[in-house]
Short mmCIF file of C-alpha atoms and ligand atoms in Angstrom, two decimals:
data_model
loop_
_atom_site.label_atom_id
_atom_site.label_comp_id
_atom_site.label_asym_id
_atom_site.label_seq_id
_atom_site.Cartn_x
_atom_site.Cartn_y
_atom_site.Cartn_z
CA MET M 1 23.52 19.66 12.34
CA LYS M 2 20.37 21.20 10.81
CA ILE M 3 18.50 18.79 8.85
CA ALA M 4 15.92 19.41 6.17
CA ILE M 5 13.28 16.40 5.62
CA LEU M 6 10.99 16.84 2.50
CA GLY M 7 7.79 15.64 3.11
CA ALA M 8 5.64 15.09 6.22
CA GLY M 9 4.10 11.62 5.67
CA ILE M 10 4.94 8.87 8.07
CA SER M 11 8.64 8.49 6.90
CA GLY M 12 9.22 12.26 7.31
CA MET M 13 7.83 12.08 10.76
CA ALA M 14 8.75 8.97 12.00
CA LEU M 15 12.67 10.14 10.81
CA ALA M 16 12.20 13.55 12.90
CA GLN M 17 10.93 11.91 16.15
CA LYS M 18 13.67 9.73 16.16
CA LEU M 19 16.35 12.25 15.35
CA ILE M 20 14.78 14.44 18.26
CA GLN M 21 14.48 11.51 20.57
CA GLY M 22 18.29 10.47 19.65
CA GLY M 23 19.15 13.89 21.03
CA LEU M 24 19.30 16.33 18.08
CA ASP M 25 17.76 19.69 18.83
CA ALA M 26 14.37 19.93 17.76
CA ALA M 27 14.97 23.50 16.76
CA ASP M 28 17.48 21.94 14.08
CA VAL M 29 14.83 19.63 12.40
CA THR M 30 12.54 21.01 9.95
CA LEU M 31 9.74 19.58 7.87
CA PHE M 32 8.71 20.95 4.61
CA GLU M 33 5.00 19.67 3.67
CA ALA M 34 3.30 20.26 0.62
CA SER M 35 -0.45 19.80 1.94
CA HIS M 36 -2.34 21.80 4.60
CA ARG M 37 -2.05 18.56 6.72
CA ALA M 38 0.84 15.97 7.76
CA GLY M 39 0.13 12.01 7.06
CA GLY M 40 0.86 11.85 3.15
CA LEU M 41 -0.61 8.45 2.46
CA CYS M 42 -1.92 7.74 5.80
CA ALA M 43 -4.85 10.29 5.18
CA SER M 44 -8.42 9.75 5.87
CA LYS M 45 -11.58 11.54 5.65
CA THR M 46 -14.86 11.84 7.32
CA VAL M 47 -17.99 12.95 5.74
CA ASP M 48 -21.38 13.07 7.33
CA GLY M 49 -20.13 11.04 10.17
CA TYR M 50 -18.62 8.20 7.95
CA THR M 51 -14.88 8.07 7.84
CA TYR M 52 -12.91 6.22 5.12
CA ASP M 53 -9.01 6.08 4.52
CA GLU M 54 -8.46 8.09 1.41
CA THR M 55 -5.74 6.29 0.02
CA GLY M 56 -7.13 2.79 0.13
CA GLY M 57 -7.86 0.37 2.99
CA HIS M 58 -4.99 0.59 5.82
CA ILE M 59 -4.40 -1.50 8.72
CA LEU M 60 -1.69 -1.46 11.20
CA PHE M 61 0.52 -4.47 11.75
CA SER M 62 4.16 -5.50 11.82
CA LYS M 63 6.51 -8.49 12.29
CA ASN M 64 8.76 -5.84 14.42
CA LYS M 65 7.32 -5.46 17.85
CA PRO M 66 9.30 -2.88 18.90
CA VAL M 67 8.26 -0.84 16.17
CA MET M 68 4.64 -1.85 16.24
CA ASP M 69 4.75 -0.62 19.88
CA TRP M 70 6.27 2.53 19.22
CA ILE M 71 3.72 3.57 16.49
CA ILE M 72 1.23 2.34 19.13
CA ASP M 73 2.80 5.01 21.68
CA GLU M 74 3.21 8.06 19.21
CA ALA M 75 -0.61 7.60 18.23
CA GLY M 76 -2.19 7.94 21.87
CA GLY M 77 -1.46 3.93 23.22
CA ARG M 78 -3.27 0.90 23.04
CA ASP M 79 -6.54 1.89 24.18
CA ALA M 80 -6.52 4.52 21.24
CA PHE M 81 -6.91 1.25 19.12
CA THR M 82 -9.61 -1.34 17.99
CA TRP M 83 -7.83 -4.83 17.73
CA ASN M 84 -9.24 -7.10 15.08
CA ASP M 85 -8.87 -10.56 13.43
CA ARG M 86 -8.06 -10.36 9.93
CA ASN M 87 -11.09 -12.35 8.03
CA THR M 88 -10.63 -11.42 3.97
CA LYS M 89 -12.44 -13.43 1.23
CA ILE M 90 -12.35 -13.57 -2.17
CA ARG M 91 -15.47 -13.13 -3.74
CA PHE M 92 -16.11 -15.90 -6.55
CA GLU M 93 -19.84 -15.55 -8.38
CA ASP M 94 -22.06 -15.80 -5.23
CA ARG M 95 -19.51 -18.16 -3.18
CA TRP M 96 -17.08 -16.60 -0.44
CA VAL M 97 -13.57 -18.20 -0.99
CA HIS M 98 -10.92 -18.34 1.57
CA TYR M 99 -7.81 -16.10 1.04
CA PRO M 100 -5.13 -16.71 -0.15
CA PHE M 101 -7.16 -18.19 -3.10
CA GLU M 102 -4.74 -21.52 -3.58
CA ASN M 103 -5.45 -22.37 0.09
CA GLY M 104 -9.33 -21.76 -0.55
CA ILE M 105 -9.73 -23.55 -3.65
CA GLY M 106 -11.96 -26.15 -1.95
CA ASP M 107 -14.89 -22.87 -1.30
CA LEU M 108 -14.79 -23.00 -5.65
CA PRO M 109 -17.79 -24.80 -7.82
CA ASP M 110 -16.23 -28.39 -8.41
CA GLU M 111 -15.24 -27.76 -12.08
CA ALA M 112 -13.17 -24.91 -11.15
CA ASN M 113 -11.91 -26.39 -8.11
CA PHE M 114 -10.63 -29.12 -10.06
CA GLU M 115 -9.14 -26.78 -13.05
CA CYS M 116 -7.10 -25.25 -10.25
CA VAL M 117 -5.58 -28.29 -8.28
CA SER M 118 -4.92 -30.38 -11.34
CA GLY M 119 -3.13 -27.03 -13.02
CA TYR M 120 -1.40 -26.51 -10.15
CA VAL M 121 -0.22 -30.18 -9.70
CA LYS M 122 1.04 -30.07 -13.12
CA ALA M 123 2.92 -26.97 -12.91
CA TRP M 124 4.59 -27.88 -9.53
CA HIS M 125 5.27 -31.35 -11.53
CA GLU M 126 6.63 -29.16 -14.57
CA ARG M 127 9.04 -27.14 -11.91
CA LYS M 128 10.49 -30.06 -10.39
CA ALA M 129 10.82 -31.97 -13.54
CA SER M 130 12.69 -29.40 -15.58
CA GLY M 131 14.09 -27.37 -12.79
CA SER M 132 13.22 -24.32 -14.75
CA GLU M 133 13.90 -20.77 -13.66
CA ALA M 134 11.19 -18.38 -12.37
CA PRO M 135 10.21 -16.49 -15.62
CA ASP M 136 10.70 -12.47 -15.30
CA ASP M 137 7.72 -11.07 -16.35
CA PHE M 138 4.56 -11.72 -14.16
CA ALA M 139 2.15 -13.05 -16.91
CA ASN M 140 4.36 -16.28 -17.18
CA TRP M 141 5.48 -16.36 -13.60
CA ILE M 142 1.86 -16.94 -12.43
CA GLU M 143 1.28 -19.61 -14.89
CA TRP M 144 4.60 -21.08 -14.51
CA ARG M 145 4.07 -20.84 -10.11
CA PHE M 146 0.22 -21.70 -10.21
CA GLY M 147 -0.76 -23.41 -13.29
CA PRO M 148 -3.52 -22.20 -15.88
CA GLY M 149 -6.90 -22.82 -13.38
CA ILE M 150 -5.62 -20.58 -10.80
CA CYS M 151 -4.52 -18.28 -13.36
CA ASP M 152 -7.38 -17.95 -15.41
CA HIS M 153 -10.12 -17.77 -12.25
CA PHE M 154 -7.96 -15.63 -10.06
CA MET M 155 -4.48 -14.64 -10.58
CA ARG M 156 -4.76 -13.06 -14.28
CA PRO M 157 -7.95 -11.05 -13.99
CA TYR M 158 -7.38 -9.91 -10.45
CA ASN M 159 -3.67 -8.46 -11.37
CA GLU M 160 -4.94 -6.98 -14.49
CA LYS M 161 -7.21 -5.41 -12.69
CA ILE M 162 -4.73 -3.61 -10.33
CA TRP M 163 -1.78 -3.33 -12.91
CA LYS M 164 -4.08 -1.82 -15.44
CA ARG M 165 -1.40 -2.91 -18.39
CA ASP M 166 -0.49 -6.28 -19.77
CA LEU M 167 0.97 -8.49 -17.43
CA ALA M 168 3.76 -9.25 -19.44
CA GLU M 169 5.16 -5.55 -18.83
CA VAL M 170 5.51 -6.25 -15.18
CA THR M 171 8.59 -7.94 -13.66
CA SER M 172 7.97 -10.97 -11.55
CA GLY M 173 10.85 -9.59 -8.96
CA TRP M 174 8.49 -7.68 -6.68
CA VAL M 175 6.10 -11.22 -5.88
CA ALA M 176 9.20 -12.29 -3.70
CA GLY M 177 7.74 -12.56 -0.24
CA ARG M 178 4.40 -10.69 -1.33
CA VAL M 179 2.84 -13.54 -2.75
CA PRO M 180 2.43 -16.39 -0.63
CA ASP M 181 3.81 -19.65 -1.81
CA ALA M 182 1.70 -22.54 -0.56
CA PRO M 183 3.23 -25.95 -0.06
CA ILE M 184 1.49 -28.66 -2.71
CA GLU M 185 -0.02 -30.46 0.06
CA ASP M 186 -1.92 -27.79 1.49
CA VAL M 187 -3.42 -27.03 -1.77
CA LEU M 188 -4.40 -30.53 -1.81
CA ARG M 189 -6.04 -30.58 1.37
CA ALA M 190 -7.98 -27.08 0.46
CA SER M 191 -9.06 -28.56 -2.72
CA ILE M 192 -10.93 -31.55 -1.02
CA GLY M 193 -11.93 -29.14 1.99
CA ILE M 194 -9.43 -29.42 4.69
CA ARG M 195 -8.66 -26.03 5.84
CA THR M 196 -5.17 -24.60 5.53
CA GLU M 197 -3.87 -20.98 6.95
CA GLY M 198 -1.76 -19.67 3.79
CA TYR M 199 -0.99 -16.34 5.18
CA THR M 200 -0.71 -15.49 9.20
CA HIS M 201 1.48 -12.67 9.63
CA GLN M 202 -1.27 -9.86 9.60
CA SER M 203 -3.90 -12.51 11.24
CA LYS M 204 -4.26 -9.63 14.08
CA PHE M 205 -4.46 -5.82 13.29
CA ALA M 206 -4.34 -2.52 14.96
CA TYR M 207 -6.86 0.70 13.99
CA PRO M 208 -7.38 3.68 15.33
CA MET M 209 -10.56 3.96 17.32
CA ASN M 210 -11.38 7.55 16.15
CA GLY M 211 -10.11 9.47 13.19
CA GLY M 212 -9.38 6.61 10.73
CA PHE M 213 -5.73 5.60 10.12
CA GLN M 214 -4.94 9.32 9.73
CA ALA M 215 -4.92 9.07 13.77
CA ILE M 216 -1.81 7.58 13.57
CA THR M 217 0.07 10.05 11.80
CA ASP M 218 -2.30 12.99 13.43
CA GLY M 219 -0.47 11.47 16.70
CA PHE M 220 3.16 11.59 15.11
CA ALA M 221 2.53 15.58 13.90
CA LEU M 222 1.18 16.47 17.33
CA SER M 223 4.64 16.71 19.07
CA LEU M 224 6.11 17.83 15.72
CA GLU M 225 4.07 21.34 15.40
CA GLU M 226 7.06 23.21 15.80
CA ASN M 227 8.83 21.31 12.93
CA ILE M 228 6.42 21.01 10.34
CA ARG M 229 5.87 23.71 7.53
CA LEU M 230 2.30 22.84 6.34
CA SER M 231 1.08 24.37 2.87
CA THR M 232 5.06 24.43 2.25
CA PRO M 233 5.83 23.01 -1.11
CA VAL M 234 9.71 22.40 -1.84
CA THR M 235 10.53 24.45 -4.92
CA ASP M 236 13.98 24.98 -5.14
CA VAL M 237 16.65 22.53 -3.42
CA ARG M 238 20.46 23.31 -4.48
CA GLN M 239 24.00 22.45 -3.12
CA VAL M 240 25.86 25.62 -2.04
CA GLY M 241 29.39 24.93 -1.26
CA GLU M 242 29.22 22.13 1.51
CA THR M 243 25.59 22.98 2.91
CA TRP M 244 22.20 22.66 1.37
CA HIS M 245 19.80 25.48 0.25
CA VAL M 246 15.80 24.36 0.65
CA ASN M 247 13.82 27.31 -0.65
CA GLY M 248 16.40 29.54 0.22
CA GLU M 249 17.12 28.38 3.95
CA GLN M 250 20.38 26.69 4.61
CA PHE M 251 20.82 22.98 5.74
CA ASP M 252 23.66 20.52 6.50
CA ARG M 253 21.49 17.61 5.09
CA VAL M 254 18.54 17.08 3.50
CA VAL M 255 16.22 14.03 2.99
CA ASN M 256 13.88 13.74 0.65
CA THR M 257 10.54 11.52 1.05
CA VAL M 258 8.90 13.12 -1.65
CA PRO M 259 7.66 11.00 -4.96
CA MET M 260 11.27 10.86 -6.64
CA ASN M 261 9.25 11.74 -9.81
CA LEU M 262 8.87 15.18 -8.76
CA VAL M 263 12.41 15.76 -7.55
CA PRO M 264 14.03 17.07 -10.84
CA ASP M 265 11.28 19.71 -10.58
CA PHE M 266 12.94 21.34 -7.53
CA LEU M 267 16.70 20.03 -7.52
CA GLU M 268 19.12 22.28 -9.14
CA GLY M 269 21.47 21.27 -11.81
CA MET M 270 20.56 17.46 -12.19
CA PRO M 271 22.02 15.95 -15.17
CA ALA M 272 19.30 14.78 -18.04
CA ASP M 273 20.00 11.11 -17.46
CA ALA M 274 19.74 11.10 -13.96
CA ALA M 275 16.43 13.34 -14.13
CA SER M 276 14.65 11.07 -16.60
CA ALA M 277 15.48 7.89 -14.42
CA MET M 278 13.67 9.57 -11.41
CA ARG M 279 10.64 11.02 -13.69
CA GLU M 280 10.46 7.76 -15.28
CA LEU M 281 9.92 5.90 -12.17
CA SER M 282 6.12 4.11 -13.00
CA ASN M 283 3.54 4.09 -10.64
CA ASN M 284 -0.24 3.59 -10.62
CA GLN M 285 -2.79 5.85 -8.87
CA ILE M 286 -5.70 5.00 -7.15
CA SER M 287 -9.38 6.32 -6.68
CA CYS M 288 -11.13 5.40 -3.57
CA PHE M 289 -14.55 5.55 -2.52
CA LEU M 290 -16.38 5.87 0.39
CA ILE M 291 -20.08 3.85 0.48
CA ALA M 292 -22.19 5.01 3.20
CA LEU M 293 -24.96 2.49 3.61
CA ASP M 294 -28.48 2.64 5.21
CA ARG M 295 -27.50 -0.81 6.89
CA GLU M 296 -27.13 -1.90 10.52
CA GLU M 297 -24.40 -4.73 10.32
CA HIS M 298 -21.83 -6.17 8.00
CA PRO M 299 -20.65 -9.95 7.64
CA ASP M 300 -17.64 -10.36 10.11
CA LEU M 301 -15.25 -9.47 7.30
CA SER M 302 -12.21 -7.18 7.19
CA TRP M 303 -11.72 -7.05 3.06
CA VAL M 304 -12.90 -8.76 0.19
CA TYR M 305 -11.00 -9.06 -3.10
CA LEU M 306 -12.91 -8.77 -6.62
CA PRO M 307 -11.02 -10.19 -9.13
CA HIS M 308 -13.93 -10.61 -11.70
CA HIS M 309 -14.87 -8.10 -14.74
CA ASN M 310 -18.57 -8.43 -14.03
CA GLN M 311 -17.94 -7.25 -10.48
CA GLY M 312 -17.42 -3.68 -11.66
CA PRO M 313 -13.83 -1.83 -11.58
CA ALA M 314 -13.08 -2.00 -7.63
CA ASN M 315 -10.48 -4.82 -6.76
CA ARG M 316 -10.70 -4.61 -3.30
CA ILE M 317 -13.45 -3.83 -1.01
CA THR M 318 -13.00 -2.71 2.85
CA TYR M 319 -15.66 -3.31 5.22
CA MET M 320 -14.61 0.20 7.03
CA SER M 321 -17.39 0.34 9.59
CA ASN M 322 -16.03 -3.19 10.93
CA TYR M 323 -12.67 -1.39 11.61
CA SER M 324 -13.86 0.82 14.29
CA PRO M 325 -17.36 1.14 15.50
CA ASN M 326 -16.60 5.13 15.18
CA ASN M 327 -15.89 4.96 11.31
CA ALA M 328 -19.93 5.23 10.85
CA PRO M 329 -23.05 6.61 12.36
CA THR M 330 -24.62 4.34 14.92
CA GLY M 331 -26.66 1.84 13.26
CA LYS M 332 -25.06 2.42 9.87
CA THR M 333 -22.37 1.00 8.05
CA SER M 334 -20.02 1.60 5.15
CA PHE M 335 -17.84 0.43 2.34
CA LEU M 336 -13.95 1.40 1.04
CA CYS M 337 -13.64 0.55 -2.58
CA GLU M 338 -10.29 0.56 -4.54
CA VAL M 339 -10.26 1.55 -8.18
CA THR M 340 -6.17 1.78 -9.59
CA SER M 341 -5.52 3.80 -12.63
CA PRO M 342 -2.36 3.96 -14.91
CA GLY M 343 -0.05 6.84 -13.15
CA GLY M 344 0.12 10.08 -15.25
CA GLY M 345 -2.58 12.08 -13.31
CA ALA M 346 -5.59 11.57 -15.63
CA TYR M 347 -8.11 9.69 -13.67
CA PRO M 348 -11.18 7.43 -14.54
CA ASP M 349 -14.30 9.80 -15.06
CA GLY M 350 -17.45 10.59 -13.17
CA SER M 351 -19.32 7.44 -13.52
CA LEU M 352 -17.03 5.27 -11.90
CA ALA M 353 -18.74 5.52 -8.46
CA ASP M 354 -21.93 4.33 -10.34
CA GLU M 355 -19.85 1.75 -12.01
CA VAL M 356 -18.35 0.50 -8.44
CA VAL M 357 -21.98 0.30 -7.02
CA ASP M 358 -23.25 -1.54 -9.92
CA GLY M 359 -20.66 -3.72 -10.02
CA MET M 360 -20.69 -4.55 -5.98
CA ALA M 361 -24.39 -5.07 -6.27
CA HIS M 362 -23.95 -7.54 -9.41
CA ALA M 363 -21.36 -9.51 -6.91
CA GLY M 364 -23.95 -9.50 -3.73
CA LEU M 365 -22.09 -7.26 -1.90
CA LEU M 366 -24.93 -4.52 -1.23
CA ALA M 367 -28.37 -3.54 -2.96
CA LYS M 368 -28.56 -0.50 -4.40
CA ASP M 369 -31.28 1.20 -2.51
CA GLU M 370 -29.02 0.59 0.73
CA VAL M 371 -26.94 3.28 -0.70
CA LEU M 372 -26.74 6.85 0.79
CA PHE M 373 -24.29 8.66 -0.77
CA THR M 374 -20.80 8.03 -2.05
CA ASP M 375 -17.26 9.92 -1.65
CA ARG M 376 -14.50 9.76 -3.78
CA THR M 377 -10.52 10.70 -3.16
CA ASP M 378 -8.15 10.34 -5.96
CA THR M 379 -4.25 9.71 -5.13
CA ARG M 380 -1.55 10.07 -7.64
CA TRP M 381 1.00 7.97 -5.96
CA ALA M 382 -0.29 4.58 -4.82
CA TYR M 383 1.44 1.78 -6.17
CA ILE M 384 5.26 1.48 -7.52
CA VAL M 385 4.78 -0.56 -10.98
CA TYR M 386 7.83 -3.04 -11.26
CA ASP M 387 8.01 -2.75 -15.03
CA HIS M 388 11.17 -4.00 -16.90
CA PRO M 389 13.32 -0.62 -16.60
CA PHE M 390 12.12 0.07 -13.36
CA GLU M 391 15.51 -1.53 -11.94
CA ALA M 392 18.00 0.18 -14.04
CA ARG M 393 15.99 3.25 -13.41
CA LYS M 394 16.09 3.25 -9.81
CA ALA M 395 19.46 2.17 -9.90
CA ALA M 396 20.68 5.00 -11.64
CA ALA M 397 18.57 7.44 -9.43
CA LEU M 398 20.18 6.13 -6.50
CA GLU M 399 23.51 6.30 -7.32
CA TYR M 400 22.75 9.90 -8.41
CA ALA M 401 21.22 10.78 -5.17
CA GLU M 402 24.61 9.10 -3.46
CA SER M 403 26.92 10.73 -5.15
CA ILE M 404 25.49 14.15 -4.47
CA GLY M 405 24.85 13.36 -0.64
CA LEU M 406 20.68 13.33 -0.89
CA ASP M 407 19.13 10.78 1.22
CA LEU M 408 16.20 9.21 0.02
CA LEU M 409 13.34 7.65 2.06
CA GLY M 410 10.00 6.22 2.03
CA ARG M 411 7.42 4.31 -0.27
CA PHE M 412 8.28 6.81 -3.20
CA GLY M 413 10.68 9.08 -1.87
CA ARG M 414 12.88 5.86 -2.49
CA TYR M 415 10.67 3.67 -4.06
CA ASP M 416 10.66 0.96 -1.88
CA TYR M 417 7.38 -0.70 -1.64
CA HIS M 418 6.54 -0.23 2.12
CA ASN M 419 4.15 -0.15 4.52
CA SER M 420 3.96 2.45 7.06
CA ASP M 421 5.59 0.12 9.59
CA GLN M 422 8.82 -0.27 7.40
CA CYS M 423 8.62 3.48 6.69
CA VAL M 424 9.42 3.60 10.59
CA ILE M 425 11.86 0.89 10.38
CA GLU M 426 13.84 2.68 7.70
CA ALA M 427 13.26 6.10 9.24
CA GLU M 428 14.72 4.70 12.29
CA LYS M 429 18.00 3.37 10.52
CA MET M 430 18.37 6.79 8.50
CA ALA M 431 18.11 8.51 11.98
CA ASP M 432 20.89 6.35 13.51
CA ALA M 433 23.40 7.12 10.48
CA LEU M 434 22.12 11.01 10.64
CA LEU M 435 23.11 10.98 14.20
CA SER M 436 26.30 9.24 14.19
CA ASP M 437 27.25 11.75 11.53
CA ALA M 438 26.32 14.74 13.74
CA LYS M 439 28.68 13.23 16.58
CA ARG M 440 31.06 12.91 14.38
CA GLY M 441 30.76 16.59 13.83
C1 FAD A 501 -3.50 1.29 -1.72
C2 FAD A 501 -2.92 1.26 -0.18
C3 FAD A 501 -2.56 0.67 0.99
C4 FAD A 501 -1.88 0.54 1.76
N1 FAD A 501 -2.10 -0.15 2.86
C5 FAD A 501 -1.59 -0.19 3.92
C6 FAD A 501 -2.02 -0.79 5.10
O1 FAD A 501 -2.49 -1.68 5.24
N2 FAD A 501 -0.62 -0.68 6.27
C7 FAD A 501 0.01 -0.12 6.09
O2 FAD A 501 1.11 0.01 7.41
N3 FAD A 501 0.21 0.64 5.40
C8 FAD A 501 -0.30 0.54 3.98
N4 FAD A 501 -0.19 1.24 2.97
C9 FAD A 501 1.24 2.06 2.71
C10 FAD A 501 1.50 3.24 3.62
O3 FAD A 501 0.43 4.20 3.06
C11 FAD A 501 2.94 3.82 3.07
O4 FAD A 501 3.82 3.07 3.05
C12 FAD A 501 3.08 5.31 3.84
O5 FAD A 501 1.99 6.23 4.39
C13 FAD A 501 4.44 5.88 3.23
O6 FAD A 501 4.67 7.14 3.56
P1 FAD A 501 5.85 8.18 3.09
O7 FAD A 501 6.09 9.03 4.19
O8 FAD A 501 6.92 7.37 2.64
O9 FAD A 501 5.24 8.67 1.80
P2 FAD A 501 3.77 9.91 1.89
O10 FAD A 501 2.65 9.35 2.43
O11 FAD A 501 3.84 9.79 0.37
O12 FAD A 501 4.44 11.31 2.26
C14 FAD A 501 5.07 12.12 1.26
C15 FAD A 501 4.60 13.37 1.40
O13 FAD A 501 5.21 14.51 0.74
C16 FAD A 501 4.50 15.31 0.44
N5 FAD A 501 5.00 16.19 -0.64
C17 FAD A 501 5.16 15.93 -1.96
N6 FAD A 501 5.22 16.83 -2.74
C18 FAD A 501 6.05 17.86 -1.99
C19 FAD A 501 6.70 19.10 -2.03
N7 FAD A 501 6.87 19.55 -3.36
N8 FAD A 501 7.06 19.82 -1.20
C20 FAD A 501 6.92 19.30 -0.17
N9 FAD A 501 5.67 18.13 0.46
C21 FAD A 501 5.56 17.32 -0.61
C22 FAD A 501 2.95 14.86 0.38
O14 FAD A 501 2.26 15.72 0.56
C23 FAD A 501 3.30 13.61 1.51
O15 FAD A 501 2.78 14.49 2.98
C24 FAD A 501 -0.59 1.36 1.44
C25 FAD A 501 -0.80 2.39 0.99
C26 FAD A 501 -1.68 2.30 -0.19
C27 FAD A 501 -1.50 3.13 -1.12
#
């Protein structure tokens, strides 16, 4: 069975590896990749000895140990990684607030602490007393869930920075399992300064010793050199009888990992409603900034959230040189700063780097004379936006793909909000299904 995989990010490459390791002839697996390098969103860049992750701060962790072990083996083994304790904080004026916010409210100034805890208790009581359903828009959901104090001091400004739209346009469905659900006792404890942990599953993470997060996908690509066609965008996919043609070449099956919005550009004969369902799936972009610093040491932090507008346009800052000593030259340090924008391909203009640096200086994270240089990378697909039409559009897109036997996989190839480990988990499931189809003939 000849399989074409569209896109050589971690989803496409994990699928290829699993197919070959599962017994499919390597000559029957072809990956088409538009870029000159494999890895997709796992890309990293090195500028004058400073390495950063181009699409935003990436760490490797997984609740699934066999998958974590498999990724690490594919990427050079445990010694190729640093092992870090996660230490994340929220910057609030000149204070460090423990993350997640509701477990850190004891770190706030007294008045803000009081507003947060009293709002949380009232919201909790209101939910219990009325048995009210969770609101389906995110703006009302955060107020319903956390009360006005936490909403005003963190949740609303932070989420407005990330989503770049009125939060009423976003649904609350995506938060399940993503926004920690702190028991009220923990919030009361936190308010009076008793430390509680709200979020432990990424408490330790791995990061490549050399080459940034991309070293992981470079490891995957190494054994797929014969299979990956770099700089080969997919331009034409069509069904011909029982087979598929991709850029004119014949295959038995096609798995798409390219952002679904682009599929109607190359898939022959799509009905208009399915094509617009795919095209209109909503996403946010990201602009990432490396800030190279003339500073010897950082505080022991992994990343910090900047919820407030006077902290500049970045919503999150990664202490990039803390992840691996090789992410910056000896005796120097670096930051990676993330700024999102609405999808569509237009990015904020060139003064953004200055605004990021000014905001960080205002937040007390750097002095402007420490900055040696900055570097910027823009990425078109970064976050899925769960707006109200999302579920219906995705259902229509999946239904059409299924009806023609086109397999979909990946963060934007299927619009599943996955980290790289989850991409591998899904790739493994798809490989199993394809291998059993191949056996059946
Ligand atoms: C800000 C941010 C932070 C993240 N943090 C983490 C983290 O800490 N840990 C973690 O594990 N994951 C993290 N992720 C998620 C992770 O990056 C993704 O889940 C993963 O890289 C997605 O891989 P993919 O193969 O599904 O898609 P992609 O990487 O998008 O791969 C799709 C591929 O298709 C190619 N392509 C596009 N158009 C065409 C075409 N016409 N023809 C051929 N090829 C084409 C692209 O070049 C790309 O290589 C983060 C993501 C973001 C944006």
